[in-house]
GROMACS .gro file of C-alpha atoms in nm:
model
  126
    1MET     CA    1  -0.193  -1.309   0.310
    2ALA     CA    2   0.185  -1.295   0.271
    3SER     CA    3   0.332  -0.953   0.202
    4ARG     CA    4   0.666  -0.790   0.131
    5VAL     CA    5   0.789  -0.455   0.258
    6TYR     CA    6   0.948  -0.198   0.025
    7ALA     CA    7   1.134   0.117   0.129
    8LEU     CA    8   1.019   0.403  -0.094
    9GLY     CA    9   1.234   0.688   0.035
   10SER     CA   10   1.198   0.980   0.268
   11LEU     CA   11   0.861   1.140   0.341
   12ALA     CA   12   1.045   1.470   0.288
   13GLN     CA   13   1.040   1.387  -0.088
   14VAL     CA   14   0.662   1.433  -0.089
   15PRO     CA   15   0.542   1.789  -0.023
   16ASP     CA   16   0.237   1.847   0.198
   17PRO     CA   17   0.009   1.883   0.012
   18GLY     CA   18   0.155   1.688  -0.277
   19SER     CA   19   0.222   1.355  -0.440
   20ARG     CA   20   0.505   1.144  -0.577
   21GLY     CA   21   0.521   0.840  -0.802
   22PHE     CA   22   0.739   0.536  -0.737
   23ASP     CA   23   0.841   0.240  -0.952
   24ILE     CA   24   0.902  -0.070  -0.739
   25ASP     CA   25   1.128  -0.349  -0.864
   26THR     CA   26   0.950  -0.665  -0.752
   27GLY     CA   27   1.160  -0.897  -0.967
   28ASP     CA   28   0.897  -0.913  -1.241
   29GLU     CA   29   0.957  -0.793  -1.597
   30ARG     CA   30   0.805  -0.451  -1.532
   31PRO     CA   31   0.827  -0.236  -1.222
   32LEU     CA   32   0.516  -0.194  -1.012
   33ARG     CA   33   0.394   0.165  -1.042
   34LEU     CA   34   0.242   0.333  -0.737
   35PHE     CA   35   0.212   0.679  -0.588
   36VAL     CA   36   0.195   0.841  -0.248
   37VAL     CA   37  -0.024   1.137  -0.149
   38HIS     CA   38   0.075   1.356   0.147
   39LYS     CA   39  -0.200   1.591   0.263
   40ASN     CA   40  -0.263   1.755   0.600
   41GLY     CA   41   0.001   1.531   0.758
   42ALA     CA   42  -0.169   1.211   0.638
   43VAL     CA   43  -0.007   0.971   0.392
   44SER     CA   44  -0.185   0.731   0.157
   45ALA     CA   45  -0.065   0.518  -0.135
   46PHE     CA   46  -0.228   0.365  -0.441
   47TYR     CA   47  -0.142   0.167  -0.751
   48ASN     CA   48  -0.091   0.410  -1.040
   49ARG     CA   49  -0.381   0.277  -1.244
   50CYS     CA   50  -0.717   0.437  -1.324
   51PRO     CA   51  -1.010   0.199  -1.253
   52HIS     CA   52  -1.181   0.322  -1.572
   53THR     CA   53  -0.907   0.282  -1.836
   54GLY     CA   54  -0.618   0.117  -1.655
   55ALA     CA   55  -0.397   0.409  -1.761
   56PRO     CA   56  -0.147   0.586  -1.535
   57LEU     CA   57  -0.305   0.880  -1.351
   58GLU     CA   58  -0.042   1.155  -1.338
   59TRP     CA   59  -0.048   1.471  -1.547
   60GLN     CA   60   0.330   1.497  -1.543
   61PRO     CA   61   0.594   1.322  -1.332
   62HIS     CA   62   0.482   1.306  -0.967
   63GLN     CA   63   0.172   1.523  -1.030
   64PHE     CA   64  -0.132   1.319  -0.924
   65LEU     CA   65  -0.335   1.592  -0.753
   66ASP     CA   66  -0.560   1.853  -0.913
   67ILE     CA   67  -0.449   2.215  -0.934
   68GLU     CA   68  -0.588   2.293  -0.586
   69ASN     CA   69  -0.413   1.987  -0.436
   70SER     CA   70  -0.755   1.874  -0.311
   71PHE     CA   71  -0.818   1.552  -0.504
   72ILE     CA   72  -0.632   1.289  -0.702
   73GLN     CA   73  -0.717   1.357  -1.066
   74CYS     CA   74  -0.689   1.123  -1.364
   75ALA     CA   75  -0.507   1.290  -1.654
   76ILE     CA   76  -0.721   1.112  -1.916
   77HIS     CA   77  -1.082   1.191  -1.822
   78GLY     CA   78  -1.042   1.420  -1.521
   79ALA     CA   79  -1.199   1.176  -1.273
   80LEU     CA   80  -1.159   1.297  -0.913
   81PHE     CA   81  -1.068   1.064  -0.626
   82ARG     CA   82  -1.051   1.129  -0.251
   83PRO     CA   83  -0.687   1.128  -0.138
   84GLU     CA   84  -0.759   0.946   0.187
   85ASP     CA   85  -0.916   0.632   0.034
   86GLY     CA   86  -0.912   0.667  -0.348
   87TYR     CA   87  -1.292   0.671  -0.380
   88CYS     CA   88  -1.402   0.824  -0.713
   89LEU     CA   89  -1.635   1.120  -0.658
   90ARG     CA   90  -1.671   1.238  -1.017
   91GLY     CA   91  -1.597   1.106  -1.365
   92PRO     CA   92  -1.657   0.791  -1.568
   93CYS     CA   93  -1.558   0.566  -1.276
   94ALA     CA   94  -1.773   0.741  -1.010
   95GLY     CA   95  -1.845   0.502  -0.725
   96GLN     CA   96  -1.535   0.292  -0.792
   97ALA     CA   97  -1.201   0.339  -0.616
   98LEU     CA   98  -0.830   0.329  -0.675
   99GLN     CA   99  -0.660   0.024  -0.532
  100GLN     CA  100  -0.502   0.134  -0.206
  101ILE     CA  101  -0.167   0.013  -0.074
  102MET     CA  102  -0.066  -0.011   0.290
  103VAL     CA  103   0.195   0.257   0.359
  104ARG     CA  104   0.345   0.394   0.677
  105VAL     CA  105   0.619   0.631   0.788
  106ASP     CA  106   0.882   0.465   1.005
  107ASP     CA  107   1.068   0.623   1.298
  108ALA     CA  108   1.337   0.757   1.062
  109GLY     CA  109   1.081   0.937   0.843
  110GLN     CA  110   1.103   0.680   0.563
  111LEU     CA  111   0.800   0.572   0.361
  112VAL     CA  112   0.744   0.197   0.376
  113ALA     CA  113   0.493   0.017   0.151
  114GLU     CA  114   0.357  -0.331   0.217
  115LEU     CA  115   0.257  -0.527  -0.096
  116PRO     CA  116   0.118  -0.879  -0.147
  117VAL     CA  117   0.387  -1.135  -0.238
  118HIS     CA  118   0.218  -1.375  -0.476
  119PRO     CA  119   0.089  -1.277  -0.822
  120GLY     CA  120  -0.279  -1.203  -0.840
  121ALA     CA  121  -0.302  -1.110  -0.474
  122SER     CA  122  -0.477  -0.778  -0.527
  123VAL     CA  123  -0.197  -0.648  -0.752
  124PRO     CA  124  -0.336  -0.501  -1.075
  125ASP     CA  125  -0.181  -0.564  -1.415
  126GLN     CA  126   0.036  -0.271  -1.502
   0.00000   0.00000   0.00000
């Protein structure tokens, strides 16, 4: 599957533990909303879309984790997701998962996301 690489910014922008949202300009009408979680040195990224309602997940700008910074938490129904893979442990979408995005940290400490190029290639409507 063809993909495109997007520079998100410095990993230093995302506290450990913590999270940060990003809007990616893909050339479509609306930006693609995603977020990065940084916990225990590991980095993961997901589309900012609850599998239950399709709504954005954050409580306030860049706040995707629960108060203990243990789990990703949906602001609407309080569903809890594992930060390493987005699997829903509790809530109305238990057993489902957030849609994960390939992300890496390059040699300069920059976050780089890899997204499918063509519409419908695992990119949710936002």
